[in-house]
Amino acid sequence: EWFSSMNLPDAIHYSLKRIEIELFSPGSVFSIYSLIASFSCAIFILALLRFRRRGRVNWQAMSRAIFSRNLLIRDSTLADINLFFLSVVFMPAVVGALVISSNSVAFSVHAALNQLFGAFGPIEISFLSKKLISTLILFLAYEIGYYVDHYLKHRVSVLWELHKLHHTADVLTPLTNFRNHPIDNLVFGYMLAIFIGGASGALDWMFAQKTAIFSVDGKNLIFIFFLWTIGHLQHSEFWIPFRGLWGYLILSPAHHQIHHSRDPAHFNRNLGSVLAIWDWLFGTLEIPPQRNPKLVFGAEQDNKNPHSLYAILITPMINSIYALFFGVFQRIKNLSLILAQGLR
């Protein structure tokens, strides 16, 4: 109703404002500041790796590898740009609803704990200590929520058909982070609301006060640190692997590039966001090799052009609905066979 009441100048102003916030807010997931910082980290790390391997850095060769014109003109990148505008302009209303949902979960958990165990807090520690603990716990809640959501989307066919859009990217750039179907984003948001809201409610109960964390523009400071260092590089083609102990703790850009690989040996691997520990614990971790294996990206689609607007918005919904009804039909069929065998 609010969108329908806007005239064209208002709609243009709103869209430009949303894009401005996304590009120039320090806590945005696509701010120019985090992009520059992450890109600078990439140049430093790649130069260091080449120097260790060859004893020198060929800056001309590095510049050719980094500034690839081919990435900018691919249909895959253009599709990512379309979804970027869709996400930035139209998703804030959805995000607002998700914040309410997270707060509702926190309130319900807090009330349930009070009902079951009575008042717990306050714990006699400093406000700074409470803030540090809350920042860490809510970051871990985000991480496990991300992993569970991602694991289900790779295992449940109804969810996979929506999530597969993200894997149809045949080149990786930071814009690929926005290559998600709107319904896929909704599922992800509500999954995070459950985990983050639940953790927040438990913290409210434990500390007998509203949870406070270290944040930038409302985003957890630990996540922002990751974003400003290697976060954007996960959706890039810079081969930066973490190996040894670090490879079991942190998901490097190479970890996530393996996740996008078309090699069947890499399917359903490295499902986490920042931490590798959930993949390690649940058997989905794939440590990247030191040398770039020249991975091929993209998921097979029925469409001739998987990057068209129809393919990125309509096809996933059709396939997801089909998977839902096919799954229900299969279960009814299996149940009828079991009943038929029992009657014999």
JSON list of C-alpha atoms in Angstrom, two decimals, residues 46 167 169 171-173 230-241 251-263 266-267 269-270 286 288 292-298:
[
{"chain": "A", "resi": 46, "resn": "LEU", "atom": "CA", "xyz": [48.26, -12.61, -3.06]},
{"chain": "A", "resi": 167, "resn": "HIS", "atom": "CA", "xyz": [24.91, -21.63, -7.50]},
{"chain": "A", "resi": 169, "resn": "ALA", "atom": "CA", "xyz": [26.63, -18.01, -11.03]},
{"chain": "A", "resi": 171, "resn": "VAL", "atom": "CA", "xyz": [31.74, -16.34, -12.25]},
{"chain": "A", "resi": 172, "resn": "LEU", "atom": "CA", "xyz": [32.15, -15.13, -8.67]},
{"chain": "A", "resi": 173, "resn": "THR", "atom": "CA", "xyz": [32.26, -11.46, -7.65]},
{"chain": "A", "resi": 230, "resn": "ILE", "atom": "CA", "xyz": [38.17, -11.57, 3.68]},
{"chain": "A", "resi": 231, "resn": "GLY", "atom": "CA", "xyz": [34.36, -11.60, 3.63]},
{"chain": "A", "resi": 232, "resn": "HIS", "atom": "CA", "xyz": [33.95, -10.15, 0.13]},
{"chain": "A", "resi": 233, "resn": "LEU", "atom": "CA", "xyz": [36.70, -12.41, -1.18]},
{"chain": "A", "resi": 234, "resn": "GLN", "atom": "CA", "xyz": [34.61, -15.55, -0.62]},
{"chain": "A", "resi": 235, "resn": "HIS", "atom": "CA", "xyz": [32.67, -14.56, -3.72]},
{"chain": "A", "resi": 236, "resn": "SER", "atom": "CA", "xyz": [35.70, -13.83, -5.85]},
{"chain": "A", "resi": 237, "resn": "GLU", "atom": "CA", "xyz": [38.15, -15.86, -7.91]},
{"chain": "A", "resi": 238, "resn": "PHE", "atom": "CA", "xyz": [41.19, -14.96, -5.80]},
{"chain": "A", "resi": 239, "resn": "TRP", "atom": "CA", "xyz": [42.63, -18.27, -4.61]},
{"chain": "A", "resi": 240, "resn": "ILE", "atom": "CA", "xyz": [43.47, -17.59, -0.96]},
{"chain": "A", "resi": 241, "resn": "PRO", "atom": "CA", "xyz": [43.43, -20.89, 0.99]},
{"chain": "A", "resi": 251, "resn": "LEU", "atom": "CA", "xyz": [36.48, -20.50, 6.03]},
{"chain": "A", "resi": 252, "resn": "SER", "atom": "CA", "xyz": [38.90, -18.85, 3.61]},
{"chain": "A", "resi": 253, "resn": "PRO", "atom": "CA", "xyz": [37.90, -17.54, 0.16]},
{"chain": "A", "resi": 254, "resn": "ALA", "atom": "CA", "xyz": [39.17, -20.82, -1.32]},
{"chain": "A", "resi": 255, "resn": "HIS", "atom": "CA", "xyz": [36.91, -22.81, 1.04]},
{"chain": "A", "resi": 256, "resn": "HIS", "atom": "CA", "xyz": [33.85, -21.05, -0.34]},
{"chain": "A", "resi": 257, "resn": "GLN", "atom": "CA", "xyz": [35.01, -21.29, -3.95]},
{"chain": "A", "resi": 258, "resn": "ILE", "atom": "CA", "xyz": [35.13, -25.07, -3.45]},
{"chain": "A", "resi": 259, "resn": "HIS", "atom": "CA", "xyz": [31.52, -24.81, -2.23]},
{"chain": "A", "resi": 260, "resn": "HIS", "atom": "CA", "xyz": [30.58, -23.25, -5.60]},
{"chain": "A", "resi": 261, "resn": "SER", "atom": "CA", "xyz": [32.52, -25.83, -7.64]},
{"chain": "A", "resi": 262, "resn": "ARG", "atom": "CA", "xyz": [30.74, -27.96, -10.25]},
{"chain": "A", "resi": 263, "resn": "ASP", "atom": "CA", "xyz": [32.91, -30.94, -9.32]},
{"chain": "A", "resi": 266, "resn": "HIS", "atom": "CA", "xyz": [32.74, -30.69, -3.80]},
{"chain": "A", "resi": 267, "resn": "PHE", "atom": "CA", "xyz": [28.94, -30.80, -3.58]},
{"chain": "A", "resi": 269, "resn": "ARG", "atom": "CA", "xyz": [30.90, -28.99, 1.28]},
{"chain": "A", "resi": 270, "resn": "ASN", "atom": "CA", "xyz": [31.95, -25.91, 3.29]},
{"chain": "A", "resi": 286, "resn": "GLU", "atom": "CA", "xyz": [36.80, -29.64, 2.58]},
{"chain": "A", "resi": 288, "resn": "PRO", "atom": "CA", "xyz": [41.41, -26.34, -0.04]},
{"chain": "A", "resi": 292, "resn": "ASN", "atom": "CA", "xyz": [44.53, -23.20, -7.41]},
{"chain": "A", "resi": 293, "resn": "PRO", "atom": "CA", "xyz": [42.81, -26.24, -9.00]},
{"chain": "A", "resi": 294, "resn": "LYS", "atom": "CA", "xyz": [41.10, -23.98, -11.59]},
{"chain": "A", "resi": 295, "resn": "LEU", "atom": "CA", "xyz": [37.56, -24.73, -10.47]},
{"chain": "A", "resi": 296, "resn": "VAL", "atom": "CA", "xyz": [34.54, -24.40, -12.76]},
{"chain": "A", "resi": 297, "resn": "PHE", "atom": "CA", "xyz": [31.53, -22.68, -11.22]},
{"chain": "A", "resi": 298, "resn": "GLY", "atom": "CA", "xyz": [27.79, -22.87, -11.88]}
]
